[in-house]
Short mmCIF file of C-alpha atoms in Angstrom, two decimals:
data_model
loop_
_atom_site.label_atom_id
_atom_site.label_comp_id
_atom_site.label_asym_id
_atom_site.label_seq_id
_atom_site.Cartn_x
_atom_site.Cartn_y
_atom_site.Cartn_z
CA MET A 1 123.22 58.39 48.84
CA ARG A 2 126.70 57.76 50.68
CA THR A 3 129.55 60.10 51.51
CA SER A 4 133.27 59.20 51.73
CA PRO A 5 135.23 60.12 55.03
CA VAL A 6 137.64 63.30 54.81
CA PRO A 7 141.11 62.62 55.51
CA LEU A 8 142.68 62.94 58.21
CA HIS A 9 145.00 65.68 57.03
CA LEU A 10 142.44 67.66 55.35
CA THR A 11 140.38 67.82 58.48
CA ARG A 12 143.31 69.06 60.81
CA ALA A 13 144.15 71.81 57.91
CA LEU A 14 140.14 72.66 57.50
CA GLY A 15 139.93 72.95 61.57
CA LEU A 16 142.71 75.12 60.95
CA ALA A 17 141.44 77.68 58.66
CA LEU A 18 138.63 77.99 60.95
CA LEU A 19 140.26 79.18 63.76
CA LEU A 20 142.02 81.41 61.80
CA ALA A 21 139.08 83.23 60.57
CA LEU A 22 137.42 83.51 64.06
CA PRO A 23 138.22 86.90 66.05
CA ALA A 24 140.86 86.28 68.82
CA MET A 25 139.91 86.32 72.58
CA GLY A 26 138.84 89.88 73.59
CA GLU A 27 138.27 90.93 69.74
CA VAL A 28 135.61 92.34 68.17
CA SER A 29 133.78 91.29 64.89
CA GLY A 30 133.12 94.44 63.33
CA ALA A 31 133.29 98.42 63.21
CA ALA A 32 129.89 98.60 64.53
CA GLU A 33 130.83 96.69 67.37
CA ALA A 34 133.94 98.03 68.04
CA ALA A 35 132.41 101.41 68.30
CA ARG A 36 129.57 100.14 70.70
CA VAL A 37 132.37 98.53 72.79
CA GLU A 38 134.47 101.53 73.10
CA VAL A 39 131.14 103.62 73.82
CA ILE A 40 130.59 101.72 76.71
CA ARG A 41 134.19 101.27 78.01
CA ARG A 42 134.42 104.94 78.32
CA ALA A 43 130.81 105.58 79.39
CA LEU A 44 130.99 102.42 82.59
CA PRO A 45 133.71 104.63 84.94
CA ALA A 46 131.08 107.26 85.57
CA VAL A 47 128.18 104.63 86.79
CA VAL A 48 128.07 103.41 90.13
CA LYS A 49 126.24 101.16 92.27
CA ILE A 50 124.39 103.01 95.18
CA GLN A 51 123.77 101.32 98.20
CA GLY A 52 122.20 101.76 101.67
CA THR A 53 119.89 100.70 105.09
CA PRO A 54 116.64 101.42 105.17
CA THR A 55 115.85 103.67 108.06
CA TYR A 56 112.69 102.02 109.53
CA ALA A 57 112.67 99.78 112.40
CA GLY A 58 114.45 96.41 111.89
CA GLY A 59 115.59 97.83 107.75
CA GLU A 60 119.21 95.87 108.09
CA ASP A 61 119.44 94.68 104.98
CA ALA A 62 121.07 96.89 102.43
CA VAL A 63 119.37 97.94 99.53
CA TRP A 64 120.80 98.84 96.51
CA GLY A 65 120.61 100.70 93.10
CA SER A 66 122.74 102.60 89.71
CA GLY A 67 123.78 106.28 89.24
CA PHE A 68 126.10 108.17 87.05
CA PHE A 69 128.44 111.37 87.76
CA TYR A 70 127.32 114.08 86.19
CA SER A 71 129.85 116.48 87.59
CA LYS A 72 133.22 115.75 89.57
CA GLY A 73 131.48 114.82 92.58
CA ARG A 74 128.15 114.56 91.95
CA ILE A 75 125.89 111.90 91.09
CA VAL A 76 121.69 112.02 89.59
CA THR A 77 119.57 109.01 90.42
CA ASN A 78 116.10 108.39 91.21
CA PHE A 79 114.54 110.01 94.49
CA HIS A 80 113.00 106.04 94.95
CA VAL A 81 116.18 104.84 94.87
CA VAL A 82 117.65 106.74 98.16
CA ASP A 83 114.06 107.20 99.65
CA GLY A 84 114.26 106.18 103.57
CA LEU A 85 117.70 105.55 103.04
CA LYS A 86 120.73 105.86 105.97
CA ASN A 87 124.41 105.72 105.42
CA LEU A 88 124.35 105.72 101.68
CA THR A 89 127.07 104.87 99.49
CA VAL A 90 128.44 104.89 96.05
CA THR A 91 130.89 102.03 94.63
CA LEU A 92 132.70 103.08 91.62
CA ASN A 93 133.37 100.84 88.52
CA ASP A 94 136.98 99.92 90.38
CA GLY A 95 135.06 98.38 93.48
CA ARG A 96 136.56 101.84 95.55
CA SER A 97 133.40 102.95 97.63
CA TYR A 98 133.04 106.25 99.38
CA PRO A 99 130.07 108.27 101.84
CA ALA A 100 127.64 110.06 99.59
CA ASP A 101 124.60 112.02 101.00
CA VAL A 102 121.47 113.45 99.41
CA PHE A 103 122.11 117.23 97.78
CA ALA A 104 118.70 117.54 97.05
CA VAL A 105 115.46 115.80 95.26
CA ASP A 106 113.03 116.37 93.09
CA ARG A 107 110.02 113.67 93.94
CA GLY A 108 107.69 115.10 91.00
CA ILE A 109 110.07 113.70 88.22
CA ASP A 110 112.00 110.77 90.65
CA ILE A 111 115.29 112.33 90.44
CA ALA A 112 117.78 112.75 93.29
CA ILE A 113 120.98 114.30 93.00
CA LEU A 114 124.18 112.82 95.30
CA GLU A 115 127.32 114.67 97.00
CA VAL A 116 130.11 111.92 97.28
CA HIS A 117 132.75 112.54 99.41
CA GLY A 118 136.74 111.82 99.33
CA ALA A 119 136.35 110.83 95.51
CA THR A 120 135.92 112.51 92.23
CA ALA A 121 134.60 111.44 89.44
CA PRO A 122 136.69 109.04 87.45
CA ALA A 123 134.09 109.98 84.08
CA THR A 124 131.35 111.67 83.63
CA LEU A 125 128.41 111.76 81.25
CA THR A 126 126.67 114.43 79.31
CA PHE A 127 123.08 114.81 78.22
CA ALA A 128 121.73 114.45 74.40
CA PRO A 129 119.48 117.35 73.39
CA GLU A 130 115.75 116.32 73.17
CA ASP A 131 115.25 116.08 69.62
CA GLU A 132 117.62 113.33 68.93
CA VAL A 133 115.65 110.20 70.54
CA LEU A 134 113.93 108.62 67.54
CA PRO A 135 112.36 105.05 68.20
CA GLY A 136 114.19 102.38 66.94
CA GLN A 137 117.82 103.97 67.81
CA THR A 138 120.20 102.22 70.24
CA ALA A 139 119.70 102.10 73.73
CA ILE A 140 122.45 101.39 75.81
CA VAL A 141 121.36 100.21 79.67
CA LEU A 142 124.58 100.70 82.53
CA GLY A 143 124.18 99.99 86.19
CA SER A 144 123.90 97.18 89.12
CA PRO A 145 121.15 94.62 88.16
CA PHE A 146 120.65 92.52 91.34
CA GLY A 147 123.50 94.47 92.55
CA LYS A 148 126.14 92.99 90.28
CA ARG A 149 128.05 95.86 89.49
CA ASN A 150 128.94 97.40 85.55
CA LEU A 151 126.39 95.12 83.77
CA VAL A 152 125.61 96.04 80.12
CA SER A 153 122.33 95.45 78.14
CA LEU A 154 121.31 96.35 74.74
CA GLY A 155 118.20 97.52 72.55
CA ILE A 156 116.49 100.03 70.81
CA ILE A 157 114.29 102.89 71.95
CA SER A 158 110.87 101.47 71.87
CA GLY A 159 108.79 104.42 71.73
CA ARG A 160 108.06 107.67 74.08
CA GLY A 161 104.40 108.62 75.57
CA PRO A 162 102.70 109.85 78.63
CA PHE A 163 103.69 108.63 81.91
CA ASP A 164 100.41 107.02 83.03
CA TYR A 165 101.95 104.35 85.84
CA VAL A 166 101.86 106.51 88.93
CA GLY A 167 102.05 104.96 91.94
CA GLN A 168 104.71 102.33 91.02
CA LEU A 169 107.60 104.27 92.05
CA GLY A 170 106.68 105.10 95.78
CA GLU A 171 104.18 106.80 98.04
CA GLY A 172 102.12 110.29 97.26
CA ASP A 173 103.44 112.61 94.88
CA VAL A 174 106.52 110.78 93.35
CA GLY A 175 106.73 110.71 89.40
CA VAL A 176 103.01 112.86 89.32
CA GLU A 177 105.06 115.68 86.94
CA ILE A 178 106.63 113.46 84.69
CA PRO A 179 104.54 114.47 81.54
CA GLU A 180 106.55 111.62 79.16
CA ILE A 181 108.50 108.92 79.62
CA LEU A 182 110.85 106.91 76.74
CA TYR A 183 110.35 102.96 76.40
CA THR A 184 113.39 100.93 75.47
CA ASP A 185 113.84 97.07 75.13
CA ALA A 186 117.10 97.06 76.40
CA ARG A 187 117.08 94.57 79.45
CA VAL A 188 115.99 96.41 82.45
CA GLU A 189 115.78 94.65 86.50
CA PRO A 190 115.97 96.03 90.11
CA GLY A 191 118.81 97.68 90.74
CA ASN A 192 118.87 99.23 87.35
CA SER A 193 116.64 102.07 88.49
CA GLY A 194 118.71 105.56 88.90
CA GLY A 195 121.15 104.17 85.72
CA PRO A 196 121.89 105.90 82.49
CA LEU A 197 120.15 104.79 79.15
CA LEU A 198 122.56 105.78 76.41
CA ASP A 199 122.46 106.39 73.35
CA GLY A 200 125.12 104.71 70.44
CA GLN A 201 127.03 107.88 71.00
CA GLY A 202 127.35 107.33 74.42
CA ARG A 203 124.93 110.51 75.95
CA VAL A 204 122.59 110.35 78.55
CA ILE A 205 118.67 109.87 76.83
CA GLY A 206 117.18 108.83 79.99
CA VAL A 207 117.56 107.87 83.38
CA ILE A 208 116.16 104.60 83.89
CA ASP A 209 113.09 104.83 86.43
CA ALA A 210 111.10 101.69 86.42
CA VAL A 211 110.39 98.37 84.39
CA LEU A 212 107.12 97.44 83.11
CA GLY A 213 105.38 93.64 82.56
CA GLY A 214 107.70 92.50 85.22
CA ALA A 215 111.49 92.22 85.46
CA SER A 216 114.04 89.55 84.75
CA GLY A 217 112.74 90.27 80.50
CA ILE A 218 109.64 88.42 80.71
CA GLY A 219 107.60 90.74 78.50
CA GLY A 220 109.29 94.03 80.30
CA LEU A 221 109.12 97.20 78.62
CA GLY A 222 111.99 99.87 80.33
CA ILE A 223 110.72 103.16 81.58
CA ALA A 224 113.37 106.25 81.43
CA VAL A 225 112.60 110.30 82.59
CA PRO A 226 114.02 111.71 79.43
CA ALA A 227 117.23 113.67 79.36
CA TYR A 228 115.25 116.80 78.89
CA LEU A 229 113.29 116.89 81.98
CA VAL A 230 116.40 115.82 84.32
CA VAL A 231 118.88 118.45 83.48
CA GLN A 232 116.27 121.16 83.88
CA SER A 233 115.72 119.33 87.11
CA ILE A 234 119.65 119.35 87.97
CA HIS A 235 119.86 123.27 87.24
CA ASP A 236 117.34 124.15 89.41
CA LEU A 237 118.17 121.61 92.31
CA GLU A 238 121.60 123.42 91.76
CA GLU A 239 120.83 126.94 91.50
CA TYR A 240 117.52 126.84 93.83
CA GLY A 241 117.30 123.42 95.61
CA VAL A 242 113.89 122.94 95.17
CA PRO A 243 112.36 122.37 91.50
CA GLN A 244 111.28 125.28 89.23
CA ARG A 245 108.07 123.82 88.26
CA GLY A 246 104.80 125.72 88.23
CA TRP A 247 102.69 124.85 91.09
CA LEU A 248 99.29 125.19 92.07
CA GLY A 249 98.75 124.39 95.83
CA ALA A 250 95.36 122.85 95.24
CA THR A 251 94.86 119.11 96.20
CA LEU A 252 92.60 117.68 93.51
CA VAL A 253 89.77 114.16 92.56
CA ASP A 254 89.34 112.54 89.78
CA LEU A 255 85.68 112.93 88.48
CA THR A 256 85.89 109.05 87.69
CA GLU A 257 86.25 108.89 91.47
CA LEU A 258 82.96 110.86 91.71
CA ASP A 259 79.08 109.79 92.08
CA PRO A 260 78.03 110.34 88.35
CA LEU A 261 74.24 111.29 89.64
CA THR A 262 76.32 114.22 91.95
CA LEU A 263 78.24 114.82 88.47
CA ARG A 264 74.66 114.87 86.53
CA LEU A 265 72.57 117.45 88.85
CA ALA A 266 75.82 119.69 89.08
CA GLY A 267 75.06 120.19 84.75
CA LEU A 268 78.49 118.01 84.13
CA GLU A 269 77.62 115.92 80.93
CA SER A 270 81.25 114.03 80.96
CA ALA A 271 83.76 112.46 83.61
CA GLN A 272 86.83 114.57 82.25
CA GLY A 273 88.57 116.78 84.61
CA ALA A 274 89.43 117.02 88.09
CA MET A 275 87.96 118.63 91.24
CA VAL A 276 89.20 120.96 93.75
CA ASP A 277 89.01 118.88 97.03
CA LYS A 278 91.30 121.51 99.32
CA VAL A 279 92.79 125.31 98.84
CA LEU A 280 95.79 125.28 100.69
CA PRO A 281 96.49 128.66 102.20
CA GLY A 282 98.65 131.01 100.56
CA SER A 283 98.93 129.48 97.64
CA PRO A 284 98.22 130.13 93.68
CA ALA A 285 94.85 128.39 93.53
CA GLU A 286 93.86 130.37 96.74
CA ALA A 287 94.96 133.99 95.36
CA ALA A 288 93.07 132.96 92.26
CA GLY A 289 90.47 132.65 93.89
CA LEU A 290 89.39 129.12 93.21
CA GLN A 291 87.17 126.87 95.54
CA GLY A 292 87.68 123.71 97.01
CA ALA A 293 85.05 121.06 97.61
CA LYS A 294 82.34 120.81 101.02
CA ARG A 295 82.46 118.04 103.31
CA ASP A 296 80.67 116.74 106.42
CA ARG A 297 82.32 115.94 109.38
CA TYR A 298 82.36 112.50 108.42
CA GLY A 299 84.10 113.62 105.09
CA LYS A 300 81.42 113.08 102.79
CA LEU A 301 80.96 115.34 99.74
CA VAL A 302 77.80 117.78 100.31
CA GLU A 303 79.15 120.62 97.54
CA LEU A 304 81.18 120.03 94.35
CA GLY A 305 84.83 122.15 94.50
CA ASP A 306 85.13 124.17 91.13
CA VAL A 307 85.94 121.68 88.50
CA ILE A 308 89.01 122.02 86.20
CA VAL A 309 88.19 120.97 82.55
CA ALA A 310 91.36 122.37 80.69
CA VAL A 311 94.32 124.11 81.83
CA GLY A 312 96.00 126.72 79.07
CA GLY A 313 92.64 125.93 76.49
CA LYS A 314 93.47 122.40 76.76
CA THR A 315 91.01 119.99 77.61
CA VAL A 316 92.49 117.57 80.61
CA LYS A 317 91.58 114.00 81.17
CA ASN A 318 92.44 113.62 84.80
CA ARG A 319 93.92 115.36 88.17
CA PHE A 320 97.57 114.32 86.62
CA ASP A 321 96.74 115.97 83.42
CA ILE A 322 96.60 118.91 85.74
CA ILE A 323 99.56 118.54 87.72
CA ARG A 324 101.62 117.93 84.59
CA GLU A 325 100.20 121.04 82.36
CA ILE A 326 100.57 123.14 85.47
CA ALA A 327 104.40 121.79 85.54
CA ARG A 328 104.94 122.03 82.27
CA ARG A 329 105.17 126.25 83.36
CA ARG A 330 107.61 127.90 85.94
CA PRO A 331 106.94 129.79 88.94
CA GLY A 332 105.59 133.36 87.99
CA ASP A 333 103.92 132.14 84.56
CA GLU A 334 100.16 133.19 84.04
CA VAL A 335 97.96 129.96 82.98
CA GLN A 336 94.33 130.21 82.27
CA LEU A 337 91.94 127.60 84.01
CA THR A 338 88.59 126.07 82.63
CA ILE A 339 86.54 125.45 85.53
CA TRP A 340 82.63 124.54 85.78
CA ARG A 341 81.57 126.06 88.94
CA SER A 342 77.52 126.31 89.82
CA GLY A 343 76.75 125.39 86.68
CA GLU A 344 78.59 127.83 84.51
CA LYS A 345 81.78 127.24 82.85
CA LEU A 346 83.99 130.10 84.10
CA ILE A 347 87.92 131.80 82.93
CA VAL A 348 90.12 131.59 85.96
CA THR A 349 93.68 133.17 85.44
CA VAL A 350 96.32 131.70 88.08
CA ARG A 351 100.07 132.78 88.58
CA LEU A 352 102.00 130.09 88.95
CA ALA A 353 104.62 129.88 92.09
CA ALA A 354 107.43 127.18 92.97
CA ARG A 355 106.29 123.77 95.01
CA ARG A 356 106.55 124.03 98.31
#
């Protein structure tokens, strides 16, 4: 089928009409987009790039992450962003940089507070209530991926669930007291850690912590520490200087790490739970009479310690379940531990203390 050519004057008129129909440069295409752009515009001045150099010998290359002002002189970020760094600086949205010091840290949920010197926050962010985070709602990530300031990614809250990725955030006990995390499909890259995860109203619903499945958006999911945990941590750190979650004072070993024959000989039919390996002097565990394992001079297990199988009546699978159940409580709270000792099940009541 043949078509006839369009006359030149009609072509020009049609092109002009199409151009007039497009939004002008700098405009947005609808009310929803305009609202989102305004939310981001208002939030960005509160977001900072954090930079420092490693304290270890030969560590000269700058390391960076993100953070945000929650008050006029203080910034919240991840502990793993600032861990082991010196000469900390924060760079504001407009490019000005100021020195900063670590005010307090909460390794258990991977949070740190920085105090900024010589600058007042150009803006601050507020936190959303815990019960207002739902799968499918808008998720906005702000920060400094790859060290590039003031970048934005957009997605949804993909869900929330237990934090099963301890060990990805740093050494030792970093992140072990995070009971649950938020997932988002908004793009998260190296350098976004410590930055805010916002809802559609510009409220903080989480602090970006890591990316699962690889960076650069290749099948990755961003994970964030929920806002309610961060708010509680900030309150405790500002008032007491240290976290105020419950602490048991015992080192634990998963039953799955022990010889199955040893467990069967002790009368245990399941590998769910964790063994008390060492009881720290002066700890709540010692006061409650918990018994640690006995080992020979080479560290080989000779006799099982108490095996914790439930906390507050709730069955636990491993040592992280126990740590998190204890951390849900406050210093001074009493909690009942269901333990297995010498072939019988016992209930032990422990009065918790603050982590040292």
